[in-house]
């Protein structure tokens, strides 16, 4: 079955056709590790992971690359402001590298708690400086970059397609215009490829380069590392919607100028998680993390469930009420799984049941194959779970399939334990009387005893060896 995904580049939902049948290549802009990823950032990573899982479900193999930005990202995406890593190091009285590793480790702990697969390759900017220098050199040699007062800039006037992703022309994209204009730029939308110490005298991480000692601009790392690990053309590039007008326009400009051809087939962007008060962002104090949620009594899976209830291209609003709803729904789901596991222990699907499970799985998949429609996939899941006409075994097998794609930790849910029943003298006496009644074929009496046991909340079942089993009703 085909997979359809919304492509920002064409502003339409398109059938996904891989460049190479054997391996789909996917690049996702990763975290800037100067503070904890907030749950909005994680919404983006949850959906990126799900896109990869959906493509695996459709039979593709995926090479998923994610960068870790540990240098070069300034407080303003368009090269203005201060270095985010440096501010954090000063604030926390640690070295820049200590800051970077601490937040990177925490990021991967959180993504693992959310059941996200670690990307095939995770690459740190600071470990790819040589690749970036070569990339910038190539742009300079090809006439797309210029050196001005200590820094190397990309000349956006040389790249005709500049603005193609956001559908804006260069004039609209005068990023610099929002803040103080960098007098060294030829055009307001030009951006820095390489800084030398002329920009920040106190920059700690610096490397030698053909333009002097300095450090890379933020955008170049994604182009350099993506090309290194995924080649000259890639299937999918993802990120949050905030990246469209600056970071991704700049990535396209420098990559295509360097490569001389189109670079990415599908650009996929995730809408934002907002709070009732507005945008959730690290820089404006959006500090709700997975650990904050735990302190409030929510599991990472409650948050993941909440995330899946909205489509990745719609903004979602975070609130404790919404989290309470997600928590309840997730707990109900686990209760169903636990009961299905208990009632089906040791059972295997009959052949006609296998066909039914396959049909239900295909229906569920179809929602994901249609641009990752998680709200519809979840509502299909609930309609199956609550359909008492379906055997528990069918429902359990279907749910294990759902879990293999959404990774909601349903496979770890334990079978509900049979509750212990205290056999009182009264119950012992009733069971004796029932045995006698059955031996003398006094069915009226045995029915009467069954009713008495039921009034005590107990059911009784005859076993083949003339033994009986009591169970809670
Ligand atoms: P950063 O670490 O700031 O570079 O952001 C990491 C990822 O999270 C990027 O893909 C951003 O586009 C995305 N992002 C930032 N804020 C939000 C938000 N409130 N909701 C969803 N994604 C976000
Ligand atoms: Zn990027």
mmCIF file of C-alpha atoms in Angstrom, residues 141-463:
data_model
loop_
_atom_site.group_PDB
_atom_site.id
_atom_site.type_symbol
_atom_site.label_atom_id
_atom_site.label_comp_id
_atom_site.label_asym_id
_atom_site.label_seq_id
_atom_site.Cartn_x
_atom_site.Cartn_y
_atom_site.Cartn_z
ATOM 1 C CA UNK A 141 35.052 28.601 -4.832
ATOM 2 C CA UNK A 142 31.743 28.464 -6.678
ATOM 3 C CA UNK A 143 31.092 32.145 -6.028
ATOM 4 C CA UNK A 144 28.188 31.729 -3.569
ATOM 5 C CA UNK A 145 30.093 32.967 -0.522
ATOM 6 C CA UNK A 146 32.004 36.122 0.297
ATOM 7 C CA UNK A 147 34.355 37.172 3.068
ATOM 8 C CA UNK A 148 33.420 40.375 4.799
ATOM 9 C CA UNK A 149 35.097 41.901 7.805
ATOM 10 C CA UNK A 150 36.104 38.610 9.365
ATOM 11 C CA UNK A 151 33.090 36.443 8.547
ATOM 12 C CA UNK A 152 32.102 34.316 5.571
ATOM 13 C CA UNK A 153 28.562 34.945 4.324
ATOM 14 C CA UNK A 154 26.305 33.107 1.891
ATOM 15 C CA UNK A 155 25.258 35.468 -0.888
ATOM 16 C CA UNK A 156 21.521 34.827 -1.248
ATOM 17 C CA UNK A 157 21.333 37.048 -4.347
ATOM 18 C CA UNK A 158 23.361 34.352 -6.182
ATOM 19 C CA UNK A 159 20.823 31.637 -5.411
ATOM 20 C CA UNK A 160 17.778 32.258 -7.553
ATOM 21 C CA UNK A 161 15.500 29.813 -5.732
ATOM 22 C CA UNK A 162 16.076 31.507 -2.360
ATOM 23 C CA UNK A 163 12.749 31.537 -0.493
ATOM 24 C CA UNK A 164 11.258 28.616 -2.472
ATOM 25 C CA UNK A 165 10.251 26.577 0.570
ATOM 26 C CA UNK A 166 8.320 29.284 2.362
ATOM 27 C CA UNK A 167 7.042 30.774 -0.890
ATOM 28 C CA UNK A 168 8.544 34.168 -0.136
ATOM 29 C CA UNK A 169 10.893 36.200 -2.229
ATOM 30 C CA UNK A 170 14.223 37.432 -0.956
ATOM 31 C CA UNK A 171 12.851 40.835 -0.148
ATOM 32 C CA UNK A 172 10.299 39.304 2.262
ATOM 33 C CA UNK A 173 13.033 37.235 3.863
ATOM 34 C CA UNK A 174 15.179 40.044 5.161
ATOM 35 C CA UNK A 175 15.824 38.219 8.383
ATOM 36 C CA UNK A 176 18.298 40.782 9.465
ATOM 37 C CA UNK A 177 15.669 43.478 9.210
ATOM 38 C CA UNK A 178 13.955 42.226 12.353
ATOM 39 C CA UNK A 179 17.025 43.006 14.366
ATOM 40 C CA UNK A 180 19.965 45.263 13.989
ATOM 41 C CA UNK A 181 21.283 44.917 10.432
ATOM 42 C CA UNK A 182 24.729 43.303 10.155
ATOM 43 C CA UNK A 183 26.628 45.940 8.171
ATOM 44 C CA UNK A 184 28.951 43.278 6.727
ATOM 45 C CA UNK A 185 26.156 41.597 4.761
ATOM 46 C CA UNK A 186 25.604 42.470 1.105
ATOM 47 C CA UNK A 187 21.933 41.500 1.304
ATOM 48 C CA UNK A 188 19.709 41.471 4.363
ATOM 49 C CA UNK A 189 18.841 37.770 3.857
ATOM 50 C CA UNK A 190 22.508 36.682 3.614
ATOM 51 C CA UNK A 191 23.661 34.470 6.451
ATOM 52 C CA UNK A 192 26.906 33.506 8.129
ATOM 53 C CA UNK A 193 28.712 30.329 7.090
ATOM 54 C CA UNK A 194 31.802 30.892 9.217
ATOM 55 C CA UNK A 195 32.401 33.313 12.068
ATOM 56 C CA UNK A 196 35.852 34.398 13.109
ATOM 57 C CA UNK A 197 36.637 35.943 16.458
ATOM 58 C CA UNK A 198 35.563 39.259 15.022
ATOM 59 C CA UNK A 199 31.981 38.403 15.979
ATOM 60 C CA UNK A 200 32.490 37.196 19.570
ATOM 61 C CA UNK A 201 35.724 37.831 21.363
ATOM 62 C CA UNK A 202 34.733 35.402 24.149
ATOM 63 C CA UNK A 203 33.835 32.413 21.951
ATOM 64 C CA UNK A 204 35.327 29.359 23.668
ATOM 65 C CA UNK A 205 35.087 26.705 20.955
ATOM 66 C CA UNK A 206 37.201 27.786 17.997
ATOM 67 C CA UNK A 207 38.908 26.025 15.121
ATOM 68 C CA UNK A 208 41.492 27.011 12.502
ATOM 69 C CA UNK A 209 40.070 27.652 9.052
ATOM 70 C CA UNK A 210 41.135 29.247 5.757
ATOM 71 C CA UNK A 211 39.401 32.444 6.975
ATOM 72 C CA UNK A 212 40.997 32.558 10.397
ATOM 73 C CA UNK A 213 40.286 30.997 13.756
ATOM 74 C CA UNK A 214 36.609 30.804 14.419
ATOM 75 C CA UNK A 215 33.504 28.638 14.365
ATOM 76 C CA UNK A 216 30.703 27.674 11.975
ATOM 77 C CA UNK A 217 27.340 29.335 11.494
ATOM 78 C CA UNK A 218 24.401 27.244 12.637
ATOM 79 C CA UNK A 219 22.874 26.288 9.274
ATOM 80 C CA UNK A 220 25.954 24.775 7.643
ATOM 81 C CA UNK A 221 26.139 21.777 10.000
ATOM 82 C CA UNK A 222 22.908 20.222 8.683
ATOM 83 C CA UNK A 223 23.980 20.529 5.033
ATOM 84 C CA UNK A 224 27.469 19.178 5.707
ATOM 85 C CA UNK A 225 26.436 16.246 7.911
ATOM 86 C CA UNK A 226 23.414 15.294 5.850
ATOM 87 C CA UNK A 227 25.517 15.161 2.664
ATOM 88 C CA UNK A 228 28.227 13.216 4.439
ATOM 89 C CA UNK A 229 25.944 10.491 5.799
ATOM 90 C CA UNK A 230 23.070 10.400 3.334
ATOM 91 C CA UNK A 231 24.589 11.441 0.032
ATOM 92 C CA UNK A 232 23.785 14.167 -2.457
ATOM 93 C CA UNK A 233 20.020 13.597 -2.661
ATOM 94 C CA UNK A 234 17.816 12.640 0.244
ATOM 95 C CA UNK A 235 14.235 11.428 0.509
ATOM 96 C CA UNK A 236 12.989 13.252 3.589
ATOM 97 C CA UNK A 237 14.071 16.218 5.687
ATOM 98 C CA UNK A 238 12.069 17.070 8.807
ATOM 99 C CA UNK A 239 11.821 19.739 11.456
ATOM 100 C CA UNK A 240 9.378 21.996 13.253
ATOM 101 C CA UNK A 241 7.515 24.671 11.257
ATOM 102 C CA UNK A 242 9.648 27.422 12.780
ATOM 103 C CA UNK A 243 12.539 26.137 10.667
ATOM 104 C CA UNK A 244 10.844 26.752 7.315
ATOM 105 C CA UNK A 245 11.566 30.449 6.718
ATOM 106 C CA UNK A 246 15.157 30.696 7.940
ATOM 107 C CA UNK A 247 17.011 27.500 8.779
ATOM 108 C CA UNK A 248 15.590 25.326 6.022
ATOM 109 C CA UNK A 249 15.693 28.068 3.365
ATOM 110 C CA UNK A 250 19.343 28.507 4.247
ATOM 111 C CA UNK A 251 20.025 24.770 4.235
ATOM 112 C CA UNK A 252 18.493 24.492 0.746
ATOM 113 C CA UNK A 253 20.452 27.480 -0.554
ATOM 114 C CA UNK A 254 23.846 26.287 0.626
ATOM 115 C CA UNK A 255 23.263 22.587 -0.209
ATOM 116 C CA UNK A 256 21.919 23.136 -3.703
ATOM 117 C CA UNK A 257 24.519 25.790 -4.477
ATOM 118 C CA UNK A 258 27.219 23.323 -3.433
ATOM 119 C CA UNK A 259 25.718 20.234 -5.101
ATOM 120 C CA UNK A 260 24.427 21.921 -8.247
ATOM 121 C CA UNK A 261 21.095 20.099 -8.163
ATOM 122 C CA UNK A 262 17.951 19.596 -6.122
ATOM 123 C CA UNK A 263 18.664 18.138 -2.696
ATOM 124 C CA UNK A 264 15.568 16.977 -0.761
ATOM 125 C CA UNK A 265 12.472 15.235 -2.150
ATOM 126 C CA UNK A 266 10.085 15.597 0.795
ATOM 127 C CA UNK A 267 10.199 18.440 3.293
ATOM 128 C CA UNK A 268 8.006 17.537 6.265
ATOM 129 C CA UNK A 269 7.241 19.991 9.044
ATOM 130 C CA UNK A 270 5.582 19.541 12.402
ATOM 131 C CA UNK A 271 3.208 22.131 13.794
ATOM 132 C CA UNK A 272 3.814 23.550 17.244
ATOM 133 C CA UNK A 273 2.750 22.584 20.688
ATOM 134 C CA UNK A 274 1.473 25.734 22.367
ATOM 135 C CA UNK A 275 0.353 26.617 25.836
ATOM 136 C CA UNK A 276 -2.895 28.435 26.513
ATOM 137 C CA UNK A 277 -0.746 31.563 26.829
ATOM 138 C CA UNK A 278 0.876 31.056 23.414
ATOM 139 C CA UNK A 279 4.039 29.611 21.922
ATOM 140 C CA UNK A 280 6.080 27.124 23.941
ATOM 141 C CA UNK A 281 9.741 27.857 23.416
ATOM 142 C CA UNK A 282 13.015 27.209 25.205
ATOM 143 C CA UNK A 283 14.153 30.781 24.840
ATOM 144 C CA UNK A 284 10.948 32.266 26.299
ATOM 145 C CA UNK A 285 11.077 30.010 29.335
ATOM 146 C CA UNK A 286 9.003 27.096 28.005
ATOM 147 C CA UNK A 287 10.463 24.747 30.544
ATOM 148 C CA UNK A 288 7.952 21.899 30.707
ATOM 149 C CA UNK A 289 10.042 18.791 30.263
ATOM 150 C CA UNK A 290 9.364 15.080 30.613
ATOM 151 C CA UNK A 291 10.766 15.305 34.146
ATOM 152 C CA UNK A 292 8.397 18.174 35.000
ATOM 153 C CA UNK A 293 5.510 16.020 33.805
ATOM 154 C CA UNK A 294 6.673 13.162 36.014
ATOM 155 C CA UNK A 295 6.676 15.494 39.009
ATOM 156 C CA UNK A 296 3.062 16.312 38.154
ATOM 157 C CA UNK A 297 2.195 12.591 38.145
ATOM 158 C CA UNK A 298 2.240 11.866 34.412
ATOM 159 C CA UNK A 299 4.224 9.127 32.709
ATOM 160 C CA UNK A 300 6.104 9.820 29.463
ATOM 161 C CA UNK A 301 3.555 7.504 27.782
ATOM 162 C CA UNK A 302 0.692 9.745 28.925
ATOM 163 C CA UNK A 303 2.374 12.588 27.069
ATOM 164 C CA UNK A 304 2.995 10.441 24.014
ATOM 165 C CA UNK A 305 -0.669 9.397 23.976
ATOM 166 C CA UNK A 306 -1.684 13.074 24.275
ATOM 167 C CA UNK A 307 0.576 13.924 21.334
ATOM 168 C CA UNK A 308 -0.949 11.264 19.118
ATOM 169 C CA UNK A 309 -4.460 12.589 19.682
ATOM 170 C CA UNK A 310 -3.750 15.512 17.343
ATOM 171 C CA UNK A 311 -2.443 15.484 13.790
ATOM 172 C CA UNK A 312 1.186 16.514 13.286
ATOM 173 C CA UNK A 313 0.140 19.342 10.941
ATOM 174 C CA UNK A 314 -2.255 20.880 13.486
ATOM 175 C CA UNK A 315 -1.076 22.914 16.423
ATOM 176 C CA UNK A 316 -1.859 21.335 19.793
ATOM 177 C CA UNK A 317 -2.546 23.111 23.059
ATOM 178 C CA UNK A 318 -0.993 21.697 26.186
ATOM 179 C CA UNK A 319 -2.925 21.817 29.452
ATOM 180 C CA UNK A 320 -3.159 19.688 32.578
ATOM 181 C CA UNK A 321 -6.811 18.942 31.757
ATOM 182 C CA UNK A 322 -5.748 17.560 28.380
ATOM 183 C CA UNK A 323 -3.008 15.533 30.084
ATOM 184 C CA UNK A 324 -5.539 14.163 32.598
ATOM 185 C CA UNK A 325 -7.697 13.018 29.695
ATOM 186 C CA UNK A 326 -4.727 11.358 28.000
ATOM 187 C CA UNK A 327 -3.642 9.695 31.241
ATOM 188 C CA UNK A 328 -7.112 8.250 31.796
ATOM 189 C CA UNK A 329 -7.393 7.016 28.221
ATOM 190 C CA UNK A 330 -3.947 5.412 28.365
ATOM 191 C CA UNK A 331 -4.702 3.725 31.694
ATOM 192 C CA UNK A 332 -7.997 2.365 30.278
ATOM 193 C CA UNK A 333 -6.117 1.039 27.302
ATOM 194 C CA UNK A 334 -3.639 -0.736 29.573
ATOM 195 C CA UNK A 335 -6.513 -2.254 31.582
ATOM 196 C CA UNK A 336 -8.001 -3.707 28.393
ATOM 197 C CA UNK A 337 -4.610 -5.088 27.371
ATOM 198 C CA UNK A 338 -4.102 -6.591 30.816
ATOM 199 C CA UNK A 339 -7.517 -8.298 30.745
ATOM 200 C CA UNK A 340 -7.060 -9.551 27.191
ATOM 201 C CA UNK A 341 -3.694 -10.990 28.147
ATOM 202 C CA UNK A 342 -5.222 -12.791 31.150
ATOM 203 C CA UNK A 343 -8.153 -14.227 29.235
ATOM 204 C CA UNK A 344 -6.089 -15.447 26.287
ATOM 205 C CA UNK A 345 -3.146 -17.025 28.063
ATOM 206 C CA UNK A 346 -1.964 -20.084 26.147
ATOM 207 C CA UNK A 347 -4.433 -19.508 23.291
ATOM 208 C CA UNK A 348 -3.521 -19.132 19.629
ATOM 209 C CA UNK A 349 -5.504 -17.555 16.830
ATOM 210 C CA UNK A 350 -7.795 -19.810 14.818
ATOM 211 C CA UNK A 351 -7.376 -19.536 11.062
ATOM 212 C CA UNK A 352 -10.544 -17.475 10.501
ATOM 213 C CA UNK A 353 -9.436 -15.153 13.333
ATOM 214 C CA UNK A 354 -6.076 -14.556 11.629
ATOM 215 C CA UNK A 355 -7.849 -13.131 8.580
ATOM 216 C CA UNK A 356 -9.905 -10.836 10.791
ATOM 217 C CA UNK A 357 -6.792 -9.545 12.594
ATOM 218 C CA UNK A 358 -5.040 -8.890 9.288
ATOM 219 C CA UNK A 359 -8.041 -6.904 8.042
ATOM 220 C CA UNK A 360 -8.128 -4.767 11.195
ATOM 221 C CA UNK A 361 -4.384 -4.176 11.046
ATOM 222 C CA UNK A 362 -4.659 -3.047 7.427
ATOM 223 C CA UNK A 363 -7.431 -0.597 8.369
ATOM 224 C CA UNK A 364 -5.268 0.843 11.134
ATOM 225 C CA UNK A 365 -2.230 1.091 8.831
ATOM 226 C CA UNK A 366 -4.282 2.916 6.204
ATOM 227 C CA UNK A 367 -4.754 5.859 8.578
ATOM 228 C CA UNK A 368 -1.013 6.163 9.104
ATOM 229 C CA UNK A 369 -0.264 5.699 5.410
ATOM 230 C CA UNK A 370 -2.539 8.665 4.742
ATOM 231 C CA UNK A 371 -0.223 11.410 6.036
ATOM 232 C CA UNK A 372 0.137 9.935 9.547
ATOM 233 C CA UNK A 373 -3.479 10.484 10.671
ATOM 234 C CA UNK A 374 -2.919 9.511 14.295
ATOM 235 C CA UNK A 375 -6.269 10.771 15.659
ATOM 236 C CA UNK A 376 -8.114 8.498 13.204
ATOM 237 C CA UNK A 377 -5.743 5.614 13.902
ATOM 238 C CA UNK A 378 -6.466 5.964 17.638
ATOM 239 C CA UNK A 379 -10.198 6.097 17.105
ATOM 240 C CA UNK A 380 -9.971 2.923 14.987
ATOM 241 C CA UNK A 381 -8.032 1.360 17.851
ATOM 242 C CA UNK A 382 -10.754 2.226 20.362
ATOM 243 C CA UNK A 383 -13.523 0.934 18.103
ATOM 244 C CA UNK A 384 -11.713 -2.432 17.968
ATOM 245 C CA UNK A 385 -10.938 -2.508 21.691
ATOM 246 C CA UNK A 386 -14.568 -1.876 22.622
ATOM 247 C CA UNK A 387 -16.106 -4.270 20.098
ATOM 248 C CA UNK A 388 -17.260 -7.162 22.295
ATOM 249 C CA UNK A 389 -18.191 -9.181 19.233
ATOM 250 C CA UNK A 390 -14.477 -9.585 18.541
ATOM 251 C CA UNK A 391 -12.687 -12.242 20.585
ATOM 252 C CA UNK A 392 -10.162 -11.079 23.173
ATOM 253 C CA UNK A 393 -7.470 -12.840 21.206
ATOM 254 C CA UNK A 394 -8.271 -10.912 18.018
ATOM 255 C CA UNK A 395 -8.245 -7.659 19.958
ATOM 256 C CA UNK A 396 -4.997 -8.478 21.717
ATOM 257 C CA UNK A 397 -3.220 -9.423 18.480
ATOM 258 C CA UNK A 398 -4.450 -6.230 16.839
ATOM 259 C CA UNK A 399 -3.259 -4.152 19.831
ATOM 260 C CA UNK A 400 0.185 -5.725 19.729
ATOM 261 C CA UNK A 401 0.398 -4.609 16.100
ATOM 262 C CA UNK A 402 -0.673 -1.071 17.055
ATOM 263 C CA UNK A 403 2.019 -1.094 19.716
ATOM 264 C CA UNK A 404 4.703 -2.241 17.284
ATOM 265 C CA UNK A 405 4.143 1.009 15.361
ATOM 266 C CA UNK A 406 3.194 3.546 18.049
ATOM 267 C CA UNK A 407 5.439 2.097 20.789
ATOM 268 C CA UNK A 408 3.100 2.789 23.677
ATOM 269 C CA UNK A 409 4.658 0.069 25.855
ATOM 270 C CA UNK A 410 1.518 -2.085 25.661
ATOM 271 C CA UNK A 411 3.654 -5.181 25.209
ATOM 272 C CA UNK A 412 5.043 -4.636 28.719
ATOM 273 C CA UNK A 413 1.599 -4.539 30.345
ATOM 274 C CA UNK A 414 1.171 -7.591 32.563
ATOM 275 C CA UNK A 415 -1.760 -9.992 32.375
ATOM 276 C CA UNK A 416 -4.324 -9.263 35.027
ATOM 277 C CA UNK A 417 -3.764 -11.633 37.936
ATOM 278 C CA UNK A 418 -6.691 -13.788 39.034
ATOM 279 C CA UNK A 419 -7.859 -12.312 42.319
ATOM 280 C CA UNK A 420 -7.425 -14.488 45.394
ATOM 281 C CA UNK A 421 -10.709 -15.739 46.835
ATOM 282 C CA UNK A 422 -10.994 -16.376 50.546
ATOM 283 C CA UNK A 423 -12.816 -19.678 51.070
ATOM 284 C CA UNK A 424 -14.944 -19.125 54.152
ATOM 285 C CA UNK A 425 -16.815 -21.888 56.024
ATOM 286 C CA UNK A 426 -20.030 -20.648 54.398
ATOM 287 C CA UNK A 427 -18.554 -21.090 50.909
ATOM 288 C CA UNK A 428 -17.115 -24.495 51.818
ATOM 289 C CA UNK A 429 -20.546 -25.606 53.001
ATOM 290 C CA UNK A 430 -22.259 -24.309 49.830
ATOM 291 C CA UNK A 431 -19.747 -26.137 47.615
ATOM 292 C CA UNK A 432 -20.337 -29.394 49.558
ATOM 293 C CA UNK A 433 -24.103 -29.014 49.183
ATOM 294 C CA UNK A 434 -23.705 -28.336 45.460
ATOM 295 C CA UNK A 435 -21.559 -31.451 45.036
ATOM 296 C CA UNK A 436 -24.233 -33.550 46.711
ATOM 297 C CA UNK A 437 -27.042 -31.950 44.688
ATOM 298 C CA UNK A 438 -25.207 -32.669 41.445
ATOM 299 C CA UNK A 439 -24.480 -36.284 42.489
ATOM 300 C CA UNK A 440 -28.203 -36.835 43.132
ATOM 301 C CA UNK A 441 -29.094 -34.918 39.949
ATOM 302 C CA UNK A 442 -31.006 -32.359 42.046
ATOM 303 C CA UNK A 443 -30.598 -29.583 39.473
ATOM 304 C CA UNK A 444 -33.002 -27.189 41.167
ATOM 305 C CA UNK A 445 -30.907 -27.334 44.340
ATOM 306 C CA UNK A 446 -27.611 -26.912 42.465
ATOM 307 C CA UNK A 447 -29.040 -23.856 40.629
ATOM 308 C CA UNK A 448 -30.169 -22.420 43.939
ATOM 309 C CA UNK A 449 -26.630 -22.790 45.311
ATOM 310 C CA UNK A 450 -25.136 -21.200 42.183
ATOM 311 C CA UNK A 451 -27.424 -18.171 42.821
ATOM 312 C CA UNK A 452 -26.342 -18.008 46.447
ATOM 313 C CA UNK A 453 -22.680 -17.993 45.411
ATOM 314 C CA UNK A 454 -23.467 -15.286 42.845
ATOM 315 C CA UNK A 455 -25.013 -13.173 45.602
ATOM 316 C CA UNK A 456 -21.607 -13.429 47.317
ATOM 317 C CA UNK A 457 -19.978 -12.159 44.094
ATOM 318 C CA UNK A 458 -18.682 -15.563 43.019
ATOM 319 C CA UNK A 459 -19.092 -17.640 39.901
ATOM 320 C CA UNK A 460 -18.532 -21.384 39.788
ATOM 321 C CA UNK A 461 -17.262 -23.488 36.917
ATOM 322 C CA UNK A 462 -17.135 -27.302 36.701
ATOM 323 C CA UNK A 463 -13.797 -28.713 35.666
#
